[in-house]
Tab-separated table of C-alpha atoms in Angstrom:
chain	number	residue	atom	x	y	z
A	204	MET	CA	0.000	0.000	0.000
A	205	SER	CA	2.858	2.424	0.677
A	206	VAL	CA	4.030	1.847	-2.905
A	207	ILE	CA	0.550	2.775	-4.115
A	208	ARG	CA	0.678	5.993	-2.111
A	209	ARG	CA	3.904	6.919	-3.908
A	210	LEU	CA	2.525	6.240	-7.398
A	211	PRO	CA	0.654	9.586	-7.663
A	212	ARG	CA	3.972	11.326	-6.980
A	213	TYR	CA	5.695	9.324	-9.705
A	214	TYR	CA	2.862	10.203	-12.042
A	215	ARG	CA	3.201	13.907	-11.197
A	216	TYR	CA	6.971	14.000	-11.678
A	217	LEU	CA	6.792	12.054	-14.919
A	218	THR	CA	4.147	14.507	-16.186
A	219	GLU	CA	6.499	17.384	-15.399
A	220	LEU	CA	9.334	15.623	-17.226
A	221	MET	CA	7.129	15.161	-20.278
A	222	GLN	CA	6.181	18.833	-20.180
A	223	SER	CA	9.910	19.634	-20.184
A	224	ASN	CA	10.342	17.362	-23.222
A	225	ILE	CA	12.493	14.881	-21.327
A	226	THR	CA	11.904	11.447	-22.857
A	227	ARG	CA	14.169	9.224	-20.773
A	228	ILE	CA	15.358	9.259	-17.150
A	229	SER	CA	17.607	7.070	-15.004
A	230	SER	CA	16.422	5.878	-11.601
A	231	LYS	CA	19.240	7.992	-10.138
A	232	ASP	CA	18.021	11.242	-11.742
A	233	LEU	CA	14.416	10.440	-10.861
A	234	SER	CA	15.479	9.768	-7.271
A	235	LEU	CA	17.236	13.140	-7.009
A	236	LYS	CA	14.138	14.878	-8.325
A	237	MET	CA	11.800	13.045	-5.964
A	238	GLY	CA	13.911	12.872	-2.824
A	239	LEU	CA	13.875	9.053	-2.719
A	240	THR	CA	16.800	6.667	-3.126
A	241	ALA	CA	17.439	5.133	-6.544
A	242	SER	CA	17.066	1.643	-5.100
A	243	GLN	CA	13.717	2.597	-3.580
A	244	ILE	CA	12.542	3.729	-7.005
A	245	ARG	CA	13.743	0.560	-8.730
A	246	GLN	CA	12.068	-1.513	-6.020
A	247	ASP	CA	8.775	0.431	-6.286
A	248	LEU	CA	8.590	0.172	-10.052
A	249	ASN	CA	9.619	-3.482	-10.065
A	250	CYS	CA	6.459	-4.187	-8.065
A	251	PHE	CA	4.519	-3.322	-11.194
A	252	GLY	CA	6.433	-5.343	-13.717
A	253	GLY	CA	9.674	-3.368	-13.949
A	254	PHE	CA	9.720	-1.137	-17.002
A	255	GLY	CA	13.298	0.101	-16.659
A	256	GLN	CA	16.318	-1.238	-18.508
A	257	GLN	CA	19.705	-1.551	-16.850
A	258	GLY	CA	21.956	1.290	-17.997
A	259	TYR	CA	19.232	2.866	-20.090
A	260	GLY	CA	16.678	4.093	-17.574
A	261	TYR	CA	12.973	4.603	-17.969
A	262	ILE	CA	11.105	5.872	-21.009
A	263	VAL	CA	9.127	8.729	-19.493
A	264	ASP	CA	5.866	8.589	-21.450
A	265	GLN	CA	5.725	4.802	-21.334
A	266	LEU	CA	6.265	4.673	-17.557
A	267	ARG	CA	3.722	7.448	-17.056
A	268	ASP	CA	1.138	5.575	-19.159
A	269	GLU	CA	1.710	2.393	-17.180
A	270	ILE	CA	1.278	4.229	-13.879
A	271	ALA	CA	-1.858	5.980	-15.152
A	272	GLN	CA	-3.201	2.558	-16.091
A	273	ILE	CA	-2.432	1.134	-12.637
A	274	LEU	CA	-4.030	4.126	-10.921
A	275	GLY	CA	-7.129	3.786	-13.089
A	276	LEU	CA	-6.763	7.324	-14.420
A	277	ASN	CA	-7.795	6.325	-17.960
A	278	ASN	CA	-11.104	5.032	-16.687
A	279	SER	CA	-13.275	8.039	-15.832
A	280	LYS	CA	-15.549	7.052	-12.941
A	281	LYS	CA	-18.828	8.822	-12.126
A	282	ALA	CA	-18.664	10.845	-8.908
A	283	ILE	CA	-21.205	12.857	-6.934
A	284	VAL	CA	-20.521	15.551	-4.346
A	285	LEU	CA	-22.727	15.759	-1.252
A	286	GLY	CA	-22.781	19.271	0.196
A	287	ALA	CA	-22.423	22.363	-2.003
A	288	GLY	CA	-20.907	24.818	0.435
A	289	ASN	CA	-17.502	26.356	-0.266
A	290	LEU	CA	-15.685	23.087	0.187
A	291	GLY	CA	-18.172	21.038	-1.861
A	292	GLN	CA	-18.010	23.510	-4.747
A	293	ALA	CA	-14.222	23.561	-4.637
A	294	VAL	CA	-14.087	19.765	-4.663
A	295	ALA	CA	-16.589	19.616	-7.530
A	296	ALA	CA	-14.456	21.951	-9.644
A	297	TYR	CA	-11.356	20.023	-8.645
A	298	LEU	CA	-12.888	16.724	-9.778
A	299	GLU	CA	-14.012	18.214	-13.049
A	300	PHE	CA	-10.993	20.235	-14.087
A	301	GLU	CA	-7.888	19.230	-12.200
A	302	THR	CA	-7.835	15.487	-11.908
A	303	LYS	CA	-8.138	12.377	-13.980
A	304	GLY	CA	-9.975	9.168	-13.192
A	305	PHE	CA	-13.273	10.798	-12.201
A	306	HIS	CA	-15.917	13.075	-13.581
A	307	LEU	CA	-18.652	14.901	-11.751
A	308	VAL	CA	-22.219	13.841	-12.498
A	309	GLY	CA	-24.017	15.706	-9.709
A	310	ILE	CA	-23.626	17.980	-6.676
A	311	PHE	CA	-26.307	18.073	-3.976
A	312	ASP	CA	-27.421	20.267	-1.113
A	313	ASN	CA	-30.469	20.734	1.112
A	314	ASN	CA	-30.242	24.518	1.361
A	315	PRO	CA	-32.977	26.189	-0.770
A	316	ASP	CA	-30.713	29.234	-1.255
A	317	ILE	CA	-28.060	27.067	-2.926
A	318	ILE	CA	-30.201	24.553	-4.830
A	319	GLY	CA	-30.404	25.547	-8.495
A	320	THR	CA	-27.396	27.883	-8.405
A	321	THR	CA	-24.642	27.341	-10.956
A	322	VAL	CA	-21.354	25.864	-9.744
A	323	PHE	CA	-19.582	26.095	-13.099
A	324	ASP	CA	-20.504	25.803	-16.768
A	325	ASP	CA	-23.916	24.130	-16.869
A	326	VAL	CA	-23.578	22.293	-13.552
A	327	LYS	CA	-26.274	23.309	-11.072
A	328	VAL	CA	-26.716	22.298	-7.451
A	329	LEU	CA	-29.396	19.603	-7.181
A	330	ASP	CA	-31.900	19.118	-4.372
A	331	VAL	CA	-30.746	16.338	-2.067
A	332	ALA	CA	-34.382	15.179	-1.897
A	333	GLY	CA	-33.789	13.676	-5.349
A	334	LEU	CA	-30.554	11.911	-4.392
A	335	VAL	CA	-31.836	8.334	-4.322
A	336	ASP	CA	-33.644	8.633	-7.667
A	337	PHE	CA	-30.563	10.250	-9.173
A	338	CYS	CA	-28.271	7.447	-7.987
A	339	GLN	CA	-30.589	4.742	-9.300
A	340	ARG	CA	-30.663	6.464	-12.692
A	341	GLU	CA	-27.031	7.609	-13.064
A	342	LYS	CA	-25.293	4.903	-11.031
A	343	PRO	CA	-22.376	6.970	-9.727
A	344	GLU	CA	-19.585	4.858	-8.258
A	345	MET	CA	-18.071	7.322	-5.813
A	346	ALA	CA	-19.438	9.948	-3.415
A	347	VAL	CA	-17.547	12.865	-1.924
A	348	LEU	CA	-18.803	13.819	1.515
A	349	CYS	CA	-18.533	17.588	2.114
A	350	THR	CA	-21.305	18.095	4.664
A	351	PRO	CA	-21.278	18.664	8.410
A	352	LYS	CA	-21.389	15.474	10.484
A	353	GLU	CA	-25.115	15.806	11.156
A	354	PRO	CA	-26.689	15.064	7.752
A	355	ALA	CA	-23.741	12.895	6.661
A	356	GLY	CA	-25.058	9.735	8.326
A	357	LEU	CA	-28.388	9.809	6.482
A	358	LEU	CA	-26.773	10.719	3.156
A	359	VAL	CA	-24.275	7.879	3.402
A	360	GLU	CA	-27.107	5.476	4.180
A	361	GLN	CA	-28.994	6.644	1.069
A	362	VAL	CA	-26.072	6.357	-1.331
A	363	TYR	CA	-24.908	3.091	0.257
A	364	ASP	CA	-28.375	1.631	-0.316
A	365	SER	CA	-28.113	2.889	-3.898
A	366	GLY	CA	-24.947	0.858	-4.388
A	367	ILE	CA	-22.085	3.308	-3.810
A	368	ARG	CA	-19.125	1.636	-2.085
A	369	PHE	CA	-16.367	4.244	-2.547
A	370	PHE	CA	-16.107	7.505	-0.628
A	371	TRP	CA	-13.829	10.514	-0.495
A	372	ASN	CA	-14.615	11.779	2.971
A	373	PHE	CA	-14.028	15.381	4.078
A	374	SER	CA	-16.614	15.163	6.869
A	375	HIS	CA	-16.223	14.036	10.485
A	376	PHE	CA	-18.665	11.157	10.002
A	377	ASN	CA	-16.908	7.802	10.365
A	378	ILE	CA	-18.220	5.909	7.328
A	379	SER	CA	-16.293	2.648	7.631
A	380	ARG	CA	-17.252	2.117	11.265
A	381	LYS	CA	-20.887	1.801	10.169
A	382	TYR	CA	-20.223	0.200	6.756
A	383	PRO	CA	-17.149	-2.043	7.007
A	384	ASP	CA	-17.438	-3.119	3.356
A	385	VAL	CA	-16.851	0.337	1.865
A	386	THR	CA	-13.568	1.887	0.786
A	387	VAL	CA	-12.910	5.345	2.187
A	388	GLU	CA	-10.163	7.873	1.578
A	389	ALA	CA	-10.470	10.446	4.343
A	390	VAL	CA	-9.093	13.991	4.258
A	391	HIS	CA	-8.898	15.390	7.774
A	392	LEU	CA	-8.576	19.126	7.107
A	393	ASN	CA	-9.379	20.101	10.650
A	394	ASP	CA	-6.889	17.677	12.204
A	395	SER	CA	-4.214	18.952	9.850
A	396	LEU	CA	-4.909	22.591	10.706
A	397	MET	CA	-5.051	21.938	14.463
A	398	THR	CA	-1.729	20.105	14.259
A	399	LEU	CA	-0.253	23.185	12.608
A	400	SER	CA	-1.770	25.345	15.334
A	401	TYR	CA	-0.108	23.086	17.934
A	402	LEU	CA	3.258	23.339	16.195
A	403	MET	CA	2.950	27.144	16.224
A	404	SER	CA	2.243	27.307	19.952
A	405	ASP	CA	4.352	27.434	23.080
A	406	HIS	CA	4.301	24.161	24.903
A	407	ASP	CA	5.080	24.910	28.510
A	408	THR	CA	1.748	23.279	29.332
A	409	ALA	CA	2.674	20.073	27.591
A	410	GLU	CA	5.930	19.778	29.444
A	411	SER	CA	4.686	20.681	32.925
B	245	MET	CA	3.681	13.361	17.553
B	246	SER	CA	1.094	10.601	17.091
B	247	VAL	CA	-0.515	11.751	20.341
B	248	ILE	CA	-0.694	15.274	18.949
B	249	ARG	CA	-2.419	13.973	15.832
B	250	ARG	CA	-5.078	12.382	18.025
B	251	LEU	CA	-5.723	15.538	20.071
B	252	PRO	CA	-7.960	17.183	17.422
B	253	ARG	CA	-10.168	14.089	17.539
B	254	TYR	CA	-10.396	14.277	21.323
B	255	TYR	CA	-11.292	17.938	21.003
B	256	ARG	CA	-14.009	17.144	18.463
B	257	TYR	CA	-15.576	14.361	20.524
B	258	LEU	CA	-15.466	16.415	23.709
B	259	THR	CA	-17.190	19.279	21.868
B	260	GLU	CA	-19.940	16.888	20.803
B	261	LEU	CA	-20.316	15.661	24.384
B	262	MET	CA	-20.645	19.254	25.610
B	263	GLN	CA	-23.279	19.928	22.980
B	264	SER	CA	-25.166	16.892	24.298
B	265	ASN	CA	-24.912	18.341	27.831
B	266	ILE	CA	-22.689	15.512	29.035
B	267	THR	CA	-20.427	16.916	31.755
B	268	ARG	CA	-18.367	13.883	32.749
B	269	ILE	CA	-17.075	10.792	30.922
B	270	SER	CA	-15.013	7.732	31.827
B	271	SER	CA	-12.037	6.715	29.711
B	272	LYS	CA	-14.003	3.571	28.875
B	273	ASP	CA	-17.017	5.457	27.474
B	274	LEU	CA	-14.749	7.869	25.628
B	275	SER	CA	-12.850	4.923	24.148
B	276	LEU	CA	-16.070	3.304	22.868
B	277	LYS	CA	-17.100	6.592	21.263
B	278	MET	CA	-13.706	7.126	19.630
B	279	GLY	CA	-12.779	3.570	18.680
B	280	LEU	CA	-9.591	3.560	20.791
B	281	THR	CA	-8.797	1.451	23.845
B	282	ALA	CA	-9.369	2.939	27.294
B	283	SER	CA	-5.712	2.429	28.173
B	284	GLN	CA	-4.659	4.265	24.992
B	285	ILE	CA	-6.811	7.204	26.050
B	286	ARG	CA	-5.442	7.252	29.598
B	287	GLN	CA	-1.917	7.071	28.226
B	288	ASP	CA	-2.535	9.878	25.683
B	289	LEU	CA	-4.041	12.216	28.224
B	290	ASN	CA	-1.410	11.418	30.836
B	291	CYS	CA	1.159	12.828	28.413
B	292	PHE	CA	-0.391	16.219	29.046
B	293	GLY	CA	-0.562	16.174	32.805
B	294	GLY	CA	-3.354	13.648	33.405
B	295	PHE	CA	-6.645	15.382	34.097
B	296	GLY	CA	-8.705	12.272	34.908
B	297	GLN	CA	-9.485	10.901	38.346
B	298	GLN	CA	-9.573	7.192	39.057
B	299	GLY	CA	-13.182	5.975	39.264
B	300	TYR	CA	-14.561	9.407	38.401
B	301	GLY	CA	-13.490	10.002	34.803
B	302	TYR	CA	-12.864	13.244	33.002
B	303	ILE	CA	-14.736	16.517	33.396
B	304	VAL	CA	-15.690	17.221	29.775
B	305	ASP	CA	-15.410	21.019	29.583
B	306	GLN	CA	-12.228	21.086	31.643
B	307	LEU	CA	-10.511	18.443	29.487
B	308	ARG	CA	-11.698	20.200	26.322
B	309	ASP	CA	-10.298	23.535	27.555
B	310	GLU	CA	-6.956	21.941	28.376
B	311	ILE	CA	-6.734	20.358	24.916
B	312	ALA	CA	-7.734	23.637	23.257
B	313	GLN	CA	-4.934	25.295	25.210
B	314	ILE	CA	-2.387	22.675	24.125
B	315	LEU	CA	-3.501	22.947	20.489
B	316	GLY	CA	-3.223	26.734	20.633
B	317	LEU	CA	-6.861	27.183	19.654
B	318	ASN	CA	-7.391	30.084	22.066
B	319	ASN	CA	-4.641	32.053	20.381
B	320	SER	CA	-5.978	33.307	17.046
B	321	LYS	CA	-3.059	33.482	14.614
B	322	LYS	CA	-3.045	35.636	11.482
B	323	ALA	CA	-3.224	33.636	8.265
B	324	ILE	CA	-3.107	34.525	4.578
B	325	VAL	CA	-4.296	32.445	1.646
B	326	LEU	CA	-2.274	32.427	-1.578
B	327	GLY	CA	-4.435	31.604	-4.577
B	328	ALA	CA	-8.135	32.563	-4.747
B	329	GLY	CA	-9.465	29.864	-7.048
B	330	ASN	CA	-12.162	27.506	-5.836
B	331	LEU	CA	-9.874	25.788	-3.373
B	332	GLY	CA	-8.368	29.027	-2.033
B	333	GLN	CA	-11.808	30.543	-1.485
B	334	ALA	CA	-13.037	27.383	0.240
B	335	VAL	CA	-9.995	27.335	2.510
B	336	ALA	CA	-10.414	31.040	3.300
B	337	ALA	CA	-14.033	30.506	4.371
B	338	TYR	CA	-12.988	27.426	6.308
B	339	LEU	CA	-10.326	29.357	8.222
B	340	GLU	CA	-12.714	32.171	8.984
B	341	PHE	CA	-15.858	30.288	9.947
B	342	GLU	CA	-15.159	26.684	10.770
B	343	THR	CA	-11.979	26.506	12.770
B	344	LYS	CA	-10.325	27.997	15.793
B	345	GLY	CA	-6.735	29.059	16.224
B	346	PHE	CA	-6.503	31.153	13.057
B	347	HIS	CA	-8.175	34.075	11.374
B	348	LEU	CA	-7.898	35.225	7.806
B	349	VAL	CA	-6.225	38.577	7.208
B	350	GLY	CA	-5.826	38.388	3.418
B	351	ILE	CA	-6.368	36.302	0.303
B	352	PHE	CA	-4.281	36.921	-2.824
B	353	ASP	CA	-4.350	36.137	-6.518
B	354	ASN	CA	-2.668	37.326	-9.715
B	355	ASN	CA	-5.724	36.961	-11.966
B	356	PRO	CA	-7.200	40.416	-12.812
B	357	ASP	CA	-10.654	38.815	-13.175
B	358	ILE	CA	-10.559	37.637	-9.558
B	359	ILE	CA	-8.707	40.523	-7.862
B	360	GLY	CA	-11.205	42.791	-6.112
B	361	THR	CA	-14.036	40.271	-6.067
B	362	THR	CA	-15.713	39.513	-2.760
B	363	VAL	CA	-15.002	36.159	-1.132
B	364	PHE	CA	-17.381	36.649	1.812
B	365	ASP	CA	-18.568	39.552	3.971
B	366	ASP	CA	-16.125	42.390	3.365
B	367	VAL	CA	-13.174	40.203	2.386
B	368	LYS	CA	-11.946	40.948	-1.135
B	369	VAL	CA	-9.250	39.211	-3.164
B	370	LEU	CA	-6.044	41.275	-3.070
B	371	ASP	CA	-3.489	41.689	-5.846
B	372	VAL	CA	-0.498	39.441	-5.209
B	373	ALA	CA	1.707	42.320	-6.401
B	374	GLY	CA	1.109	43.876	-2.962
B	375	LEU	CA	1.935	40.679	-1.040
B	376	VAL	CA	5.324	41.718	0.364
B	377	ASP	CA	4.081	45.132	1.544
B	378	PHE	CA	1.040	43.480	3.083
B	379	CYS	CA	3.144	40.960	5.009
B	380	GLN	CA	5.476	43.633	6.327
B	381	ARG	CA	2.490	45.637	7.549
B	382	GLU	CA	0.183	42.886	8.869
B	383	LYS	CA	2.800	40.331	9.918
B	384	PRO	CA	0.770	37.164	9.264
B	385	GLU	CA	2.279	34.065	10.850
B	386	MET	CA	0.911	31.379	8.530
B	387	ALA	CA	0.364	31.090	4.779
B	388	VAL	CA	-1.930	28.633	3.007
B	389	LEU	CA	-0.660	27.660	-0.413
B	390	CYS	CA	-3.535	27.050	-2.855
B	391	THR	CA	-1.837	27.824	-6.171
B	392	PRO	CA	-0.518	25.624	-8.961
B	393	LYS	CA	3.116	24.560	-8.520
B	394	GLU	CA	4.372	27.189	-10.951
B	395	PRO	CA	3.868	30.449	-9.041
B	396	ALA	CA	4.152	28.717	-5.655
B	397	GLY	CA	7.955	28.872	-5.571
B	398	LEU	CA	8.100	32.636	-5.980
B	399	LEU	CA	5.262	33.240	-3.529
B	400	VAL	CA	6.882	31.090	-0.850
B	401	GLU	CA	10.143	32.977	-1.335
B	402	GLN	CA	8.334	36.282	-0.865
B	403	VAL	CA	6.475	35.308	2.288
B	404	TYR	CA	9.510	33.482	3.679
B	405	ASP	CA	11.569	36.645	3.250
B	406	SER	CA	8.751	38.510	5.012
B	407	GLY	CA	9.147	36.236	8.036
B	408	ILE	CA	6.472	33.547	7.601
B	409	ARG	CA	7.682	30.140	8.846
B	410	PHE	CA	4.433	28.134	8.958
B	411	PHE	CA	2.602	26.783	5.940
B	412	TRP	CA	-0.541	24.814	5.201
B	413	ASN	CA	0.327	23.430	1.804
B	414	PHE	CA	-2.276	22.265	-0.732
B	415	SER	CA	0.072	22.761	-3.686
B	416	HIS	CA	2.589	20.361	-5.217
B	417	PHE	CA	5.506	22.665	-4.424
B	418	ASN	CA	7.861	21.060	-1.884
B	419	ILE	CA	8.385	23.907	0.584
B	420	SER	CA	10.569	22.215	3.182
B	421	ARG	CA	13.041	20.900	0.624
B	422	LYS	CA	13.970	24.494	-0.203
B	423	TYR	CA	13.412	25.923	3.290
B	424	PRO	CA	14.370	23.309	5.895
B	425	ASP	CA	13.617	25.669	8.798
B	426	VAL	CA	9.895	26.024	8.081
B	427	THR	CA	7.025	23.947	9.457
B	428	VAL	CA	4.653	22.568	6.850
B	429	GLU	CA	1.406	20.646	7.115
B	430	ALA	CA	0.702	19.271	3.658
B	431	VAL	CA	-2.671	18.159	2.313
B	432	HIS	CA	-2.193	15.937	-0.717
B	433	LEU	CA	-5.658	16.031	-2.279
B	434	ASN	CA	-4.491	14.618	-5.570
B	435	ASP	CA	-2.593	11.728	-3.995
B	436	SER	CA	-5.637	10.887	-1.906
B	437	LEU	CA	-7.963	10.925	-4.920
B	438	MET	CA	-5.587	8.871	-7.093
B	439	THR	CA	-5.279	6.299	-4.314
B	440	LEU	CA	-9.059	6.018	-4.309
B	441	SER	CA	-9.020	5.660	-8.086
B	442	TYR	CA	-6.492	2.837	-7.706
B	443	LEU	CA	-8.627	1.083	-5.108
B	444	MET	CA	-11.613	1.273	-7.479
B	445	SER	CA	-9.716	-0.300	-10.382
B	446	ASP	CA	-9.019	-3.821	-11.533
B	447	HIS	CA	-5.462	-4.833	-10.797
B	448	ASP	CA	-4.585	-7.580	-13.214
B	449	THR	CA	-1.702	-5.359	-14.301
B	450	ALA	CA	-0.344	-5.129	-10.790
B	451	GLU	CA	-0.345	-8.872	-10.359
B	452	SER	CA	1.058	-9.803	-13.748
């Protein structure tokens, strides 16, 4: 799994190399660029069939294509966003414009002031009352949770019952505790920010 | 450090208990609620002076106050946001309305179409050309990086030279590689989403 978590970084660096018109790179040069050891890189990439050739290095676009394939980036999966506040709208735009592997099919909220407003292009915020019907019709595979903890439980129940088993979770609701058979990637913004706040503070208290 | 990373969760659960008018909790009940063991909880909280009493448990508001103190949440630190796209605007609102320990003093962009627009209330997007002057005048302590990698390097240099040493980094620019004396909390949205994409994909390739 730790190899998997490094693959997006490989993909990113290889994309940058391509943009700089570099077609071939040794594991040593790639390691310098990425701050890993060359043997770590060889070991990581060997896990996936080993595309490098001794003394020749890696062909950048070929390695990038292979990694994209492994990460499923060529297969655009339907995603919905639950919660259309600032964060939900940012995530929706992010899914649509800045990433591969997913595309947005719907964004939902329960706030009458937000429902029907335009997020971008021709994407409008949908009424969460229609969520179940929407899921049965469109069959999204992944839901992004951008709501407060309170409505999150009910929303997860609805989309789970509609067949969604993959979640990108920005909320404080613990999805996998209630549904052990789902796959969740959680982003703990608040924990990250509070950790930074801690690191910026005096810690006489902690040491007393 | 792993204790520190759990403190925000304690803070969150204790806040929920307060909101439910629960004034006292045993380490056992807290452990059930949080999915940790009771001995883990006692050990964690002992690190910070041990507020619990044998057979009596923890006084919720007192423990919450102590944790807030340790996390520096009572000390509102000045933060700026660099990049006022969807993500930057979401983070700005998040800092201002949904967290403690920080307040927003400025949000910057270089796009003439965005500069001068209102993010919320009376907060307008400022021209990044005035960033250095602004920092010298307002002395923010923390910068959130919400730009593409390209301008991030220059912006970090500018705010570093203005004295900022703490960063919340949503960009792909590696701040601490260039500035080893800064403290960075990084949020890797793209890595998280690509990992989810991987987990949703068939992996015949990986096993071949």
